[in-house]
C-alpha cells in the first residue's frame, strides 16, 4: 500500500508529541513568600483618620475615613497595617459630630482598649487653642472648617497630615488602657456583628481627640522588640515548594547591596527573630524561598524599628574638677525610639549607678560628690521611657584639679660639691620639696613658689655630694586644696667631678 506524504507527516508529529509528553516538566524556583494582612477594624461615632508616625508626632497619613459610621468597618477591611521607616506609633484622630461620641475597634485583632502602651492626648504645652476636658485635650480647633454637624456626621471630614501635626505639637500623653471601657459603650450591634467587643471610649461631644498605639504591641507579621525584630512569613501560595528560606535584613537607610543573611531555616519554619539590632534604628527585612532550582523571588520588603533603652554613648573624655569630674561624650547613635530624658553614671566601673540630678542630656555632663585625689572608673548610660541604656566603655579620672610640674631647668652641668640651680614651672602656687635619688635635698624642703600664673616657679640650690647618675624628683603641695598634690621625676642627670681645687 502506498503511504502518502500527508500520512507520514501526521505519524511524525504524533511521534514528536509522544517524546515531549514523556519528558519531565522543568522544576522552577519558588515564588515569593508573603506576609499576613494586619487588619484595622475601627468604628468611630462619627468619623476618624489614621496616621503612622514616631514618638514625637504623626509623619504619614495612612487612612482617611470617608464613610458614615455604620459602614466604616466594611469599607476599611482591605487596609493592611504596616509601618515604614521610623514609624513606631499608629495614631487615630477620633471625631464626634454631636450626641454620644464613641470609639471602639480592633487593630490586628487586638481590642483597642487593651493594647499595651496605648495612650491618649491629654494635654498640650503650650495649650494653644486646645481644651482640656477630663482625660482628653480636644484638638478640633486645629482643623480648618471642622464641621461637626455635617462632614463629621456623614464621614467626609478630612484632617490633613499638616493639621494633625500642628494639633499634636507639644502634646502630652496619658495611658489609654483603662477608663470608660464598659461593654456596650461603642456602637451597639454594628460593633458586635463585626466581631468587636462593644467596648470603647466615650469622648466629648463635637470634638476631635487623638489616641496612639505602639506598633510593637500590635503583633504585626514583622514585629519589633528591644534590639530584635520577629519576622513571620507565609509560604508561597503556588508554584514549586521551597526546601528552605533565606531571611535577610539591612538598615533601611543603606543600599540594597547591604542586605545580610541572618538565617536559612528549613521549609517547615516560617518565623525567626533577628537579634543584635540597635534600638531606634529602622531596619528592612525580606524573605525568599530556596529549592534545588535556586533562590526564588524575594518577598515585599517590610520595615521595623526596634524600640527600647538607648545604645551606648561613645568617645568619653574625662576632665578632673574640684570634688567632681566633667565627662564629654558622643551621643548614642539613636535614642532607642524614645526621647532621652537623662543620663546615669557609675564611678566604680558599672557596679552601681546614680542618675544625674538635676537631669542633664547634653555633653559634657558633670559628676558631683567625688573625693579629690581618688581615681574613679567612670561609665555613663542614657535613659529613656523604656529604661536605662547600654553602658559606655570605662574612662579613668583622678578627681580634683591637677597640679602640673613641668620644665625642669638645670643652670649648669651638675658638679660634685658645686651649687647647681634647679627650677621647675608650676600651674598653681604652693610648696615644693626636691629630692635627689629619693633623698631630700638640704635647704630644698617645702620651698615656697614664686611668681603668678602662668609664670609660677619653684627653685632649689643643689650642691651634689654623689657623682654619677642622679634622678631629681619633686613633690608638690598646692596652696589651694582644690588641686591634687603633684609629683615630677626627671631623667637621670650626670654629676661630674670637680676639676679645680680651692
Coordinates of C-alpha atoms in Angstrom, one line a residue:
X1 CA 0.0 0.0 0.0
X2 CA 1.3 3.4 -0.9
X3 CA 1.7 5.9 2.0
X4 CA 1.0 9.5 1.2
X5 CA 3.3 12.4 2.3
X6 CA 0.5 13.7 4.4
X7 CA 0.2 10.4 6.3
X8 CA 3.9 10.4 7.0
X9 CA 3.7 14.0 8.4
X10 CA 0.9 13.0 10.8
X11 CA 2.8 10.0 12.0
X12 CA 5.9 12.1 12.6
X13 CA 4.0 14.8 14.5
X14 CA 2.4 12.2 16.7
X15 CA 5.8 10.6 17.5
X16 CA 7.2 14.1 18.4
X17 CA 4.3 14.7 20.8
X18 CA 4.9 11.4 22.5
X19 CA 8.5 12.4 23.1
X20 CA 7.5 15.8 24.6
X21 CA 4.8 14.3 26.8
X22 CA 7.2 11.8 28.2
X23 CA 9.8 14.5 29.1
X24 CA 9.5 15.6 32.8
X25 CA 8.4 19.2 33.5
X26 CA 11.3 21.5 34.3
X27 CA 11.4 22.4 38.0
X28 CA 11.2 26.1 38.9
X29 CA 12.5 28.3 41.8
X30 CA 9.9 29.1 44.4
X31 CA 7.5 32.0 44.2
X32 CA 7.8 34.9 46.7
X33 CA 6.7 34.3 50.3
X34 CA 4.1 36.7 51.6
X35 CA 3.1 38.3 54.9
X36 CA -0.3 38.0 56.5
X37 CA -2.5 41.1 56.4
X38 CA -2.8 43.1 59.7
X39 CA -6.3 44.4 59.6
X40 CA -7.8 47.6 61.0
X41 CA -11.4 47.4 62.2
X42 CA -12.4 50.7 63.9
X43 CA -15.8 52.3 64.4
X44 CA -16.0 56.0 65.5
X45 CA -19.2 57.9 66.0
X46 CA -18.8 59.8 63.8
X47 CA -15.6 60.0 61.8
X48 CA -11.8 59.2 62.0
X49 CA -8.4 59.4 60.4
X50 CA -5.4 57.1 60.9
X51 CA -1.7 58.1 60.8
X52 CA 1.6 56.5 61.3
X53 CA 4.5 58.2 63.0
X54 CA 7.1 58.2 65.8
X55 CA 7.1 59.2 69.4
X56 CA 7.1 62.9 68.6
X57 CA 4.3 63.2 66.0
X58 CA 2.5 61.7 63.1
X59 CA 4.5 61.5 59.9
X60 CA 2.2 59.8 57.4
X61 CA -1.5 59.9 56.6
X62 CA -2.4 56.2 56.5
X63 CA -6.2 56.2 56.1
X64 CA -8.8 59.0 55.8
X65 CA -12.2 57.6 56.6
X66 CA -14.9 59.0 54.3
X67 CA -17.8 56.7 55.4
X68 CA -20.7 57.1 57.8
X69 CA -20.0 55.2 61.0
X70 CA -22.4 52.3 60.2
X71 CA -20.3 51.2 57.2
X72 CA -16.8 52.1 58.4
X73 CA -15.6 48.6 59.1
X74 CA -16.8 47.1 55.9
X75 CA -15.1 49.8 53.9
X76 CA -11.8 49.5 55.8
X77 CA -11.3 45.7 55.7
X78 CA -8.8 46.0 52.8
X79 CA -6.4 48.0 54.9
X80 CA -3.1 46.4 55.8
X81 CA -1.2 47.9 58.7
X82 CA 2.5 48.0 58.0
X83 CA 4.9 50.7 59.2
X84 CA 7.6 52.3 57.1
X85 CA 11.0 53.5 58.1
X86 CA 11.0 55.1 61.5
X87 CA 7.2 54.7 62.1
X88 CA 6.7 53.3 65.6
X89 CA 3.2 54.6 66.5
X90 CA -0.2 54.3 64.9
X91 CA -2.4 57.4 65.6
X92 CA -6.2 57.6 65.4
X93 CA -7.9 61.0 65.3
X94 CA -11.5 60.3 66.5
X95 CA -14.1 63.0 65.6
X96 CA -17.5 63.4 67.1
X97 CA -20.4 65.1 65.3
X98 CA -22.8 65.7 68.2
X99 CA -24.6 63.4 70.7
X100 CA -22.8 60.4 72.3
X101 CA -19.3 60.3 70.9
X102 CA -17.6 56.9 70.9
X103 CA -14.6 54.9 69.5
X104 CA -14.1 51.2 69.5
X105 CA -12.4 48.5 67.5
X106 CA -9.6 46.2 66.8
X107 CA -6.0 46.7 65.5
X108 CA -4.8 43.4 64.0
X109 CA -7.4 41.6 66.1
X110 CA -6.4 43.3 69.4
X111 CA -9.1 45.4 71.2
X112 CA -8.0 49.0 71.3
X113 CA -9.0 49.3 75.0
X114 CA -6.4 46.6 76.0
X115 CA -3.4 47.3 73.7
X116 CA -0.3 47.6 75.8
X117 CA 1.2 51.1 75.8
X118 CA -1.9 52.7 74.3
X119 CA -2.1 56.4 75.0
X120 CA -4.5 59.4 74.6
X121 CA -3.5 63.0 74.1
X122 CA -4.4 64.5 77.5
X123 CA -2.7 67.9 77.3
X124 CA -0.6 70.3 75.2
X125 CA 2.3 72.6 76.0
X126 CA 1.5 75.3 75.3
X127 CA -2.2 74.6 75.4
X128 CA -2.8 76.9 72.4
X129 CA -6.4 76.5 71.2
X130 CA -6.7 73.0 72.7
X131 CA -9.2 72.5 75.5
X132 CA -8.6 70.1 78.4
X133 CA -11.8 68.1 79.1
X134 CA -11.5 65.2 81.5
X135 CA -8.8 62.8 80.3
X136 CA -8.7 64.4 76.9
X137 CA -7.3 67.5 75.2
X138 CA -9.7 68.3 72.4
X139 CA -8.0 69.5 69.2
X140 CA -10.6 70.2 66.6
X141 CA -9.7 73.9 66.6
X142 CA -6.6 72.9 64.6
X143 CA -8.7 71.5 61.7
X144 CA -9.8 74.2 59.3
X145 CA -13.5 74.1 58.5
X146 CA -14.2 71.4 61.1
X147 CA -17.9 70.8 60.6
X148 CA -19.3 68.6 63.3
X149 CA -22.9 68.7 62.1
X150 CA -22.2 67.8 58.5
X151 CA -18.9 66.5 57.3
X152 CA -18.1 64.7 60.6
X153 CA -21.5 63.2 61.0
X154 CA -21.5 61.7 57.5
X155 CA -17.8 60.8 57.3
X156 CA -16.1 63.1 54.7
X157 CA -14.4 65.4 57.3
X158 CA -10.7 65.3 56.2
X159 CA -7.8 66.0 58.6
X160 CA -4.6 66.6 56.7
X161 CA -1.2 65.5 57.9
X162 CA -0.2 69.1 58.4
X163 CA -3.3 69.7 60.6
X164 CA -2.8 66.7 62.8
X165 CA 0.9 67.6 63.2
X166 CA 0.0 71.1 64.3
X167 CA -2.5 69.8 66.7
X168 CA -0.1 67.3 68.3
X169 CA 2.9 69.6 68.5
X170 CA 3.7 69.8 72.2
X171 CA 1.1 67.1 73.1
X172 CA 1.3 65.2 76.4
X173 CA 0.0 61.7 76.7
X174 CA -1.7 59.5 79.3
X175 CA -2.4 55.8 79.4
X176 CA -5.4 54.6 77.4
X177 CA -5.7 51.1 78.6
X178 CA -8.4 51.7 81.1
X179 CA -11.2 54.2 81.8
X180 CA -14.7 54.2 80.2
X181 CA -14.4 50.8 78.6
X182 CA -17.6 49.1 79.7
X183 CA -19.0 46.6 77.2
X184 CA -21.7 48.3 75.1
X185 CA -20.1 51.7 75.1
X186 CA -19.4 51.6 71.4
X187 CA -21.7 51.3 68.5
X188 CA -24.2 48.5 69.5
X189 CA -24.9 45.7 67.1
X190 CA -22.8 47.3 64.4
X191 CA -19.8 46.6 66.5
X192 CA -20.7 43.1 67.7
X193 CA -21.8 42.0 64.3
X194 CA -18.3 42.9 63.0
X195 CA -16.7 40.8 65.7
X196 CA -15.9 43.7 68.1
X197 CA -16.3 43.5 71.8
X198 CA -18.5 46.6 72.1
X199 CA -16.1 48.2 74.5
X200 CA -14.8 51.6 73.7
X201 CA -14.2 55.2 74.8
X202 CA -16.7 58.0 75.3
X203 CA -15.3 61.4 74.4
X204 CA -16.7 64.9 74.5
X205 CA -19.5 66.0 72.1
X206 CA -18.5 67.5 68.7
X207 CA -14.7 67.3 69.4
X208 CA -11.6 65.7 68.0
X209 CA -9.4 63.6 70.3
X210 CA -6.4 61.6 69.5
X211 CA -5.3 58.1 70.6
X212 CA -2.0 56.4 69.7
X213 CA -0.7 52.8 69.9
X214 CA 2.8 51.4 69.7
X215 CA 3.1 49.3 66.5
X216 CA 5.4 46.9 68.5
X217 CA 2.2 46.0 70.6
X218 CA 0.1 45.0 67.5
X219 CA 1.7 41.6 66.8
X220 CA 2.4 42.5 63.2
X221 CA 4.0 39.9 60.9
X222 CA 7.2 41.9 61.1
X223 CA 7.2 42.9 64.8
X224 CA 9.8 44.9 66.7
X225 CA 11.0 44.3 70.2
X226 CA 14.0 45.6 72.1
X227 CA 17.2 45.1 69.9
X228 CA 15.3 42.5 67.8
X229 CA 12.6 42.0 65.2
X230 CA 10.5 38.9 64.7
X231 CA 9.7 38.1 61.1
X232 CA 6.7 35.8 60.5
X233 CA 6.0 35.0 56.8
X234 CA 3.7 32.7 54.8
X235 CA 4.9 30.0 52.4
X236 CA 4.3 30.8 48.7
X237 CA 0.7 30.1 47.8
X238 CA 1.5 28.4 44.4
X239 CA 4.4 27.1 42.3
X240 CA 7.2 24.8 43.3
X241 CA 7.7 24.4 47.0
X242 CA 10.8 25.7 48.8
X243 CA 13.0 23.4 50.8
X244 CA 14.4 26.2 52.8
X245 CA 14.3 30.0 53.1
X246 CA 16.7 32.9 53.2
X247 CA 15.9 35.7 55.8
X248 CA 17.8 38.9 55.1
X249 CA 18.0 42.3 56.7
X250 CA 19.7 45.7 56.5
X251 CA 19.5 49.2 57.9
X252 CA 16.7 50.9 55.9
X253 CA 18.9 53.8 55.1
X254 CA 21.6 51.5 53.5
X255 CA 21.6 50.4 49.9
X256 CA 20.2 47.0 48.9
X257 CA 23.8 45.7 48.5
X258 CA 24.0 45.9 52.3
X259 CA 21.4 43.1 52.8
X260 CA 22.8 40.4 55.1
X261 CA 21.6 36.9 55.5
X262 CA 20.5 36.3 59.1
X263 CA 19.3 32.7 58.8
X264 CA 18.4 29.9 56.4
X265 CA 15.6 28.0 58.1
X266 CA 14.2 24.8 56.7
X267 CA 10.9 24.9 54.8
X268 CA 8.9 23.9 57.9
X269 CA 10.0 27.1 59.7
X270 CA 8.3 30.3 58.6
X271 CA 9.3 32.5 61.6
X272 CA 12.6 33.8 63.0
X273 CA 13.8 36.6 65.2
X274 CA 16.6 38.8 64.0
X275 CA 18.7 39.8 67.0
X276 CA 21.6 42.1 67.7
X277 CA 19.9 45.2 66.3
X278 CA 20.2 48.7 67.6
X279 CA 17.1 50.3 69.2
X280 CA 15.8 53.3 67.4
X281 CA 17.2 52.4 64.0
X282 CA 14.9 51.4 61.2
X283 CA 15.7 48.0 59.5
X284 CA 14.3 46.4 56.4
X285 CA 13.5 42.7 56.0
X286 CA 12.9 40.3 53.1
X287 CA 12.5 36.5 52.7
X288 CA 13.0 34.2 49.7
X289 CA 12.3 30.5 49.2
X290 CA 15.1 28.1 48.0
X291 CA 14.9 24.8 46.3
X292 CA 17.1 22.7 44.0
X293 CA 16.5 25.1 41.2
X294 CA 17.8 28.1 43.1
X295 CA 16.7 31.1 45.1
X296 CA 13.2 32.4 44.2
X297 CA 11.8 35.9 44.2
X298 CA 12.1 37.9 47.4
X299 CA 9.0 38.9 49.3
X300 CA 7.9 42.5 49.6
X301 CA 10.2 44.4 51.9
X302 CA 8.9 45.2 55.4
X303 CA 10.4 47.8 57.7
X304 CA 10.5 47.8 61.5
X305 CA 12.2 49.8 64.2
X306 CA 13.3 48.1 67.4
X307 CA 12.3 50.0 70.5
X308 CA 13.9 50.0 73.9
X309 CA 16.7 51.6 76.0
X310 CA 19.2 53.6 74.1
X311 CA 22.6 52.3 72.8
X312 CA 25.8 53.3 74.5
X313 CA 27.4 56.8 74.4
X314 CA 30.9 56.7 73.0
X315 CA 34.2 58.6 73.0
X316 CA 34.2 59.6 76.6
X317 CA 36.8 62.2 77.7
X318 CA 37.2 63.0 81.4
X319 CA 38.4 66.3 82.9
X320 CA 39.0 66.5 86.6
X321 CA 37.4 69.3 88.6
X322 CA 37.4 70.1 92.3
X323 CA 35.3 67.3 94.0
X324 CA 33.9 66.4 90.6
X325 CA 34.7 65.5 87.1
X326 CA 33.4 66.7 83.7
X327 CA 32.6 64.0 81.1
X328 CA 32.4 64.9 77.4
X329 CA 30.9 62.2 75.1
X330 CA 29.4 61.5 71.8
X331 CA 25.6 60.9 71.9
X332 CA 24.3 57.4 71.3
X333 CA 23.7 56.7 67.6
X334 CA 20.0 56.7 68.3
X335 CA 17.6 57.5 71.2
X336 CA 16.2 53.9 71.2
X337 CA 13.0 55.1 69.8
X338 CA 12.1 57.4 72.6
X339 CA 13.4 60.8 73.8
X340 CA 16.5 60.6 76.0
X341 CA 15.5 62.2 79.3
X342 CA 18.6 61.9 81.5
X343 CA 22.0 60.2 82.0
X344 CA 23.1 57.8 84.7
X345 CA 26.7 57.4 85.8
X346 CA 28.9 54.9 87.6
X347 CA 32.1 55.7 89.4
X348 CA 33.0 52.1 90.1
X349 CA 33.1 50.6 86.6
X350 CA 29.4 49.8 86.4
X351 CA 28.9 48.1 89.8
X352 CA 26.4 50.8 90.9
X353 CA 24.6 53.7 89.2
X354 CA 23.3 57.1 90.0
X355 CA 21.0 59.4 88.0
X356 CA 22.2 63.0 87.3
X357 CA 20.3 65.4 89.5
X358 CA 19.3 67.8 88.1
X359 CA 18.8 66.0 84.8
X360 CA 21.2 66.7 82.0
X361 CA 21.2 65.4 78.5
X362 CA 23.9 67.5 76.8
X363 CA 27.6 66.8 76.6
X364 CA 29.6 67.5 78.7
X365 CA 28.0 66.4 82.0
X366 CA 29.4 67.0 85.5
X367 CA 29.6 64.2 88.1
X368 CA 29.5 65.6 91.6
X369 CA 30.4 64.3 95.0
X370 CA 33.9 62.9 94.2
X371 CA 36.8 62.9 96.5
X372 CA 39.8 64.8 95.4
X373 CA 42.9 62.7 94.9
X374 CA 40.8 59.5 94.3
X375 CA 40.8 57.7 90.9
X376 CA 37.5 56.6 89.5
X377 CA 36.4 54.3 86.7
X378 CA 33.6 56.2 85.0
X379 CA 30.8 54.8 82.8
X380 CA 27.7 56.6 81.7
X381 CA 24.4 55.4 80.0
X382 CA 21.4 57.2 78.5
X383 CA 17.9 56.8 79.9
X384 CA 14.6 57.0 78.0
X385 CA 11.0 55.9 78.8
X386 CA 12.0 52.3 78.1
X387 CA 14.7 52.3 80.8
X388 CA 18.4 52.6 81.2
X389 CA 20.5 52.0 78.1
X390 CA 23.8 50.2 77.3
X391 CA 26.7 51.4 79.4
X392 CA 29.7 53.2 77.7
X393 CA 33.2 52.0 77.9
X394 CA 35.0 53.0 81.0
X395 CA 37.2 56.1 81.3
X396 CA 39.5 56.8 84.3
X397 CA 39.8 60.1 86.1
X398 CA 41.7 61.3 89.1
X399 CA 39.2 63.7 90.9
X400 CA 40.3 67.2 91.8
X401 CA 42.2 69.8 89.9
X402 CA 45.6 68.6 88.9
X403 CA 48.8 70.4 89.9
X404 CA 51.3 70.3 87.0
X405 CA 55.0 70.4 87.4
X406 CA 56.9 70.8 84.1
X407 CA 60.1 72.1 82.5
X408 CA 63.0 71.3 85.0
X409 CA 65.7 73.8 84.2
X410 CA 69.3 73.0 85.3
X411 CA 71.5 76.0 85.5
X412 CA 74.8 74.2 84.7
X413 CA 76.4 70.8 84.4
X414 CA 75.9 69.3 87.9
X415 CA 79.3 69.1 89.6
X416 CA 80.2 67.5 92.9
X417 CA 80.2 70.0 95.7
X418 CA 79.3 72.9 93.5
X419 CA 76.0 74.7 93.5
X420 CA 73.5 74.0 90.7
X421 CA 70.2 75.8 90.5
X422 CA 67.1 73.6 89.8
X423 CA 63.9 75.4 88.7
X424 CA 60.5 73.9 87.9
X425 CA 57.5 75.5 86.3
X426 CA 54.1 75.2 88.1
X427 CA 50.5 75.9 87.2
X428 CA 49.4 76.8 90.8
X429 CA 51.1 78.3 93.9
X430 CA 52.3 76.0 96.6
X431 CA 55.3 74.4 98.3
X432 CA 57.8 72.1 96.6
X433 CA 60.3 69.5 98.0
X434 CA 63.2 68.5 95.8
X435 CA 64.9 65.1 96.1
X436 CA 68.0 63.6 94.5
X437 CA 67.9 59.8 94.1
X438 CA 65.0 59.7 96.6
X439 CA 66.7 61.7 99.3
X440 CA 65.5 65.2 100.3
X441 CA 67.9 67.9 99.3
X442 CA 69.1 70.1 102.2
X443 CA 67.6 73.5 102.0
X444 CA 65.0 72.5 99.4
X445 CA 62.2 71.1 101.6
X446 CA 58.8 72.8 101.3
X447 CA 60.2 75.6 99.2
X448 CA 57.5 78.3 98.5
X449 CA 56.8 79.0 94.9
X450 CA 57.1 82.5 93.4
X451 CA 55.6 84.4 90.6
X452 CA 52.0 84.4 89.3
X453 CA 50.2 82.3 86.6
X454 CA 51.4 81.5 84.0
X455 CA 54.9 82.1 85.4
X456 CA 54.9 80.3 88.7
X457 CA 58.2 78.6 89.6
X458 CA 59.9 76.9 92.5
X459 CA 63.7 76.8 92.8
X460 CA 66.4 74.8 94.7
X461 CA 70.1 75.4 95.2
X462 CA 71.6 71.9 95.0
X463 CA 75.2 71.0 95.9
X464 CA 75.6 67.4 94.7
X465 CA 77.5 65.1 97.0
X466 CA 77.4 62.0 94.9
X467 CA 78.9 61.7 91.4
X468 CA 77.4 59.7 88.7
X469 CA 73.7 59.3 87.8
X470 CA 71.3 61.4 89.9
X471 CA 67.5 61.4 89.4
X472 CA 65.8 64.6 90.5
X473 CA 62.1 64.4 91.7
X474 CA 59.8 67.0 93.0
X475 CA 56.9 66.6 95.5
X476 CA 54.4 69.5 95.3
X477 CA 51.6 70.5 97.6
X478 CA 49.4 73.3 96.2
X479 CA 48.2 76.1 98.5
X480 CA 44.7 75.7 97.0
X481 CA 43.5 72.3 98.3
X482 CA 41.1 72.1 95.3
X483 CA 44.1 70.8 93.5
X484 CA 45.5 67.4 94.0
X485 CA 49.2 67.1 95.0
X486 CA 51.6 66.7 92.2
X487 CA 54.9 64.8 91.6
X488 CA 57.6 65.1 89.0
X489 CA 60.6 63.0 88.1
X490 CA 63.5 63.9 85.7
X491 CA 65.6 61.7 83.6
X492 CA 69.0 60.9 85.0
X493 CA 71.4 63.8 85.5
X494 CA 75.1 63.0 85.4
X495 CA 77.1 64.6 88.2
X496 CA 80.7 65.1 87.2
X497 CA 83.8 65.6 89.4
X498 CA 85.1 69.0 90.3
X499 CA 88.2 69.8 88.2
X500 CA 89.6 72.7 90.1
X501 CA 91.0 72.9 93.6
X502 CA 90.4 75.7 96.2

